[in-house]
Amino acid sequence: MAGAALAIGLSFGSAPAFAYIEAWQGDDNAKGFESDRRLKACDMEADTNAVEGEYFRVYDNSSSHLWDKNGAGPDNCVKSGAGAVLNKVRVCEQQFAKPDACGSWAYRI
């Protein structure tokens, strides 16, 4: 019985201390880092389309935008400055002569 209790305790002990916020659109992504106080937007496609990380911070009702404008991919990222914790994030990719392609909003857990 003591072994079962120990195994359960170890499984809970291995859980991460916090979850970070992450959003996707195709292969492009935006994710929080430094305890979700900064955002990194990454253009992972070499398609000449700019990628935008749109985000809201806790207690702020206005959106902010982080642009990777060169559309170069792969693994081409830009980073925001630090601020209040990120509340929700989404990624959009500019499309030539058509509306931007945006992924779903991701929310902080």
mmCIF file of C-alpha atoms in Angstrom:
data_model
loop_
_atom_site.group_PDB
_atom_site.id
_atom_site.type_symbol
_atom_site.label_atom_id
_atom_site.label_comp_id
_atom_site.label_asym_id
_atom_site.label_seq_id
_atom_site.Cartn_x
_atom_site.Cartn_y
_atom_site.Cartn_z
ATOM 1 C CA MET A 1 0.000 0.000 0.000
ATOM 2 C CA ALA A 2 2.853 2.411 0.770
ATOM 3 C CA GLY A 3 4.316 1.759 -2.695
ATOM 4 C CA ALA A 4 1.038 2.782 -4.367
ATOM 5 C CA ALA A 5 0.924 6.009 -2.394
ATOM 6 C CA LEU A 6 4.513 6.747 -3.353
ATOM 7 C CA ALA A 7 3.804 6.131 -7.054
ATOM 8 C CA ILE A 8 0.826 8.491 -6.979
ATOM 9 C CA GLY A 9 2.887 11.142 -5.231
ATOM 10 C CA LEU A 10 5.616 10.859 -7.842
ATOM 11 C CA SER A 11 3.184 11.170 -10.730
ATOM 12 C CA PHE A 12 1.788 14.403 -9.304
ATOM 13 C CA GLY A 13 5.282 15.653 -8.510
ATOM 14 C CA SER A 14 6.345 15.390 -12.156
ATOM 15 C CA ALA A 15 3.635 17.768 -13.415
ATOM 16 C CA PRO A 16 4.847 21.125 -14.762
ATOM 17 C CA ALA A 17 4.674 24.105 -12.418
ATOM 18 C CA PHE A 18 2.631 26.127 -14.934
ATOM 19 C CA ALA A 19 1.226 25.851 -18.431
ATOM 20 C CA TYR A 20 2.180 28.326 -21.124
ATOM 21 C CA ILE A 21 -0.126 29.800 -23.727
ATOM 22 C CA GLU A 22 0.394 28.719 -27.363
ATOM 23 C CA ALA A 23 -1.536 29.298 -30.617
ATOM 24 C CA TRP A 24 -1.120 27.936 -34.153
ATOM 25 C CA GLN A 25 -2.128 28.774 -37.719
ATOM 26 C CA GLY A 26 -0.817 26.164 -40.121
ATOM 27 C CA ASP A 27 2.861 25.714 -39.231
ATOM 28 C CA ASP A 28 3.188 29.245 -37.796
ATOM 29 C CA ASN A 29 2.866 29.731 -34.047
ATOM 30 C CA ALA A 30 2.940 32.179 -31.160
ATOM 31 C CA LYS A 31 3.717 31.158 -27.610
ATOM 32 C CA GLY A 32 4.262 32.724 -24.253
ATOM 33 C CA PHE A 33 7.558 32.449 -22.419
ATOM 34 C CA GLU A 34 9.154 33.849 -19.270
ATOM 35 C CA SER A 35 6.041 32.865 -17.258
ATOM 36 C CA ASP A 36 3.779 34.124 -20.088
ATOM 37 C CA ARG A 37 5.014 37.711 -19.683
ATOM 38 C CA ARG A 38 6.525 37.769 -23.199
ATOM 39 C CA LEU A 39 5.297 36.481 -26.570
ATOM 40 C CA LYS A 40 7.284 34.858 -29.364
ATOM 41 C CA ALA A 41 5.736 34.736 -32.870
ATOM 42 C CA CYS A 42 7.383 32.312 -35.302
ATOM 43 C CA ASP A 43 7.061 32.133 -39.074
ATOM 44 C CA MET A 44 7.781 28.495 -39.847
ATOM 45 C CA GLU A 45 6.954 28.663 -43.585
ATOM 46 C CA ALA A 46 9.230 30.086 -46.307
ATOM 47 C CA ASP A 47 6.285 31.494 -48.289
ATOM 48 C CA THR A 48 6.886 35.309 -48.244
ATOM 49 C CA ASN A 49 3.744 35.805 -46.074
ATOM 50 C CA ALA A 50 4.137 37.914 -42.928
ATOM 51 C CA VAL A 51 2.980 36.397 -39.631
ATOM 52 C CA GLU A 52 1.305 38.259 -36.769
ATOM 53 C CA GLY A 53 0.928 37.277 -33.143
ATOM 54 C CA GLU A 54 -2.122 39.137 -31.807
ATOM 55 C CA TYR A 55 -2.466 39.148 -28.035
ATOM 56 C CA PHE A 56 -4.218 40.556 -24.991
ATOM 57 C CA ARG A 57 -2.671 40.872 -21.561
ATOM 58 C CA VAL A 58 -4.458 40.395 -18.230
ATOM 59 C CA TYR A 59 -6.463 43.518 -17.264
ATOM 60 C CA ASP A 60 -5.998 45.083 -20.731
ATOM 61 C CA ASN A 61 -8.911 45.211 -23.188
ATOM 62 C CA SER A 62 -6.859 46.379 -26.165
ATOM 63 C CA SER A 63 -5.024 44.029 -28.499
ATOM 64 C CA SER A 64 -1.325 44.213 -29.280
ATOM 65 C CA HIS A 65 0.376 42.928 -32.423
ATOM 66 C CA LEU A 66 3.781 41.333 -32.894
ATOM 67 C CA TRP A 67 4.822 41.075 -36.555
ATOM 68 C CA ASP A 68 7.345 38.898 -38.332
ATOM 69 C CA LYS A 69 7.170 40.774 -41.627
ATOM 70 C CA ASN A 70 9.814 39.036 -43.729
ATOM 71 C CA GLY A 71 7.904 35.792 -44.295
ATOM 72 C CA ALA A 72 11.154 33.888 -44.477
ATOM 73 C CA GLY A 73 10.697 30.832 -42.234
ATOM 74 C CA PRO A 74 11.680 28.253 -41.090
ATOM 75 C CA ASP A 75 11.939 28.934 -37.405
ATOM 76 C CA ASN A 76 12.086 32.703 -37.862
ATOM 77 C CA CYS A 77 10.827 34.335 -34.655
ATOM 78 C CA VAL A 78 10.285 37.785 -33.147
ATOM 79 C CA LYS A 79 9.801 38.473 -29.432
ATOM 80 C CA SER A 80 7.780 41.028 -27.495
ATOM 81 C CA GLY A 81 8.965 42.947 -24.485
ATOM 82 C CA ALA A 82 7.918 41.877 -21.006
ATOM 83 C CA GLY A 83 4.636 43.047 -19.517
ATOM 84 C CA ALA A 84 1.580 41.802 -17.678
ATOM 85 C CA VAL A 85 0.737 38.123 -18.115
ATOM 86 C CA LEU A 86 -0.681 37.124 -21.513
ATOM 87 C CA ASN A 87 -4.411 36.360 -21.402
ATOM 88 C CA LYS A 88 -5.206 35.262 -24.974
ATOM 89 C CA VAL A 89 -3.211 34.821 -28.188
ATOM 90 C CA ARG A 90 -3.798 33.969 -31.838
ATOM 91 C CA VAL A 91 -1.672 33.784 -34.988
ATOM 92 C CA CYS A 92 -2.576 35.292 -38.362
ATOM 93 C CA GLU A 93 -0.786 34.950 -41.684
ATOM 94 C CA GLN A 94 -1.099 37.698 -44.277
ATOM 95 C CA GLN A 95 -2.414 36.407 -47.591
ATOM 96 C CA PHE A 96 -1.907 38.206 -50.895
ATOM 97 C CA ALA A 97 -5.193 39.565 -52.337
ATOM 98 C CA LYS A 98 -7.384 37.734 -49.798
ATOM 99 C CA PRO A 99 -8.249 37.965 -46.089
ATOM 100 C CA ASP A 100 -5.627 37.006 -43.521
ATOM 101 C CA ALA A 101 -5.707 33.391 -42.337
ATOM 102 C CA CYS A 102 -6.109 33.381 -38.543
ATOM 103 C CA GLY A 103 -6.012 30.465 -36.144
ATOM 104 C CA SER A 104 -8.256 30.135 -33.105
ATOM 105 C CA TRP A 105 -7.695 32.132 -29.948
ATOM 106 C CA ALA A 106 -5.720 30.323 -27.257
ATOM 107 C CA TYR A 107 -6.449 31.243 -23.634
ATOM 108 C CA ARG A 108 -4.264 31.089 -20.569
ATOM 109 C CA ILE A 109 -5.272 28.214 -18.328
#
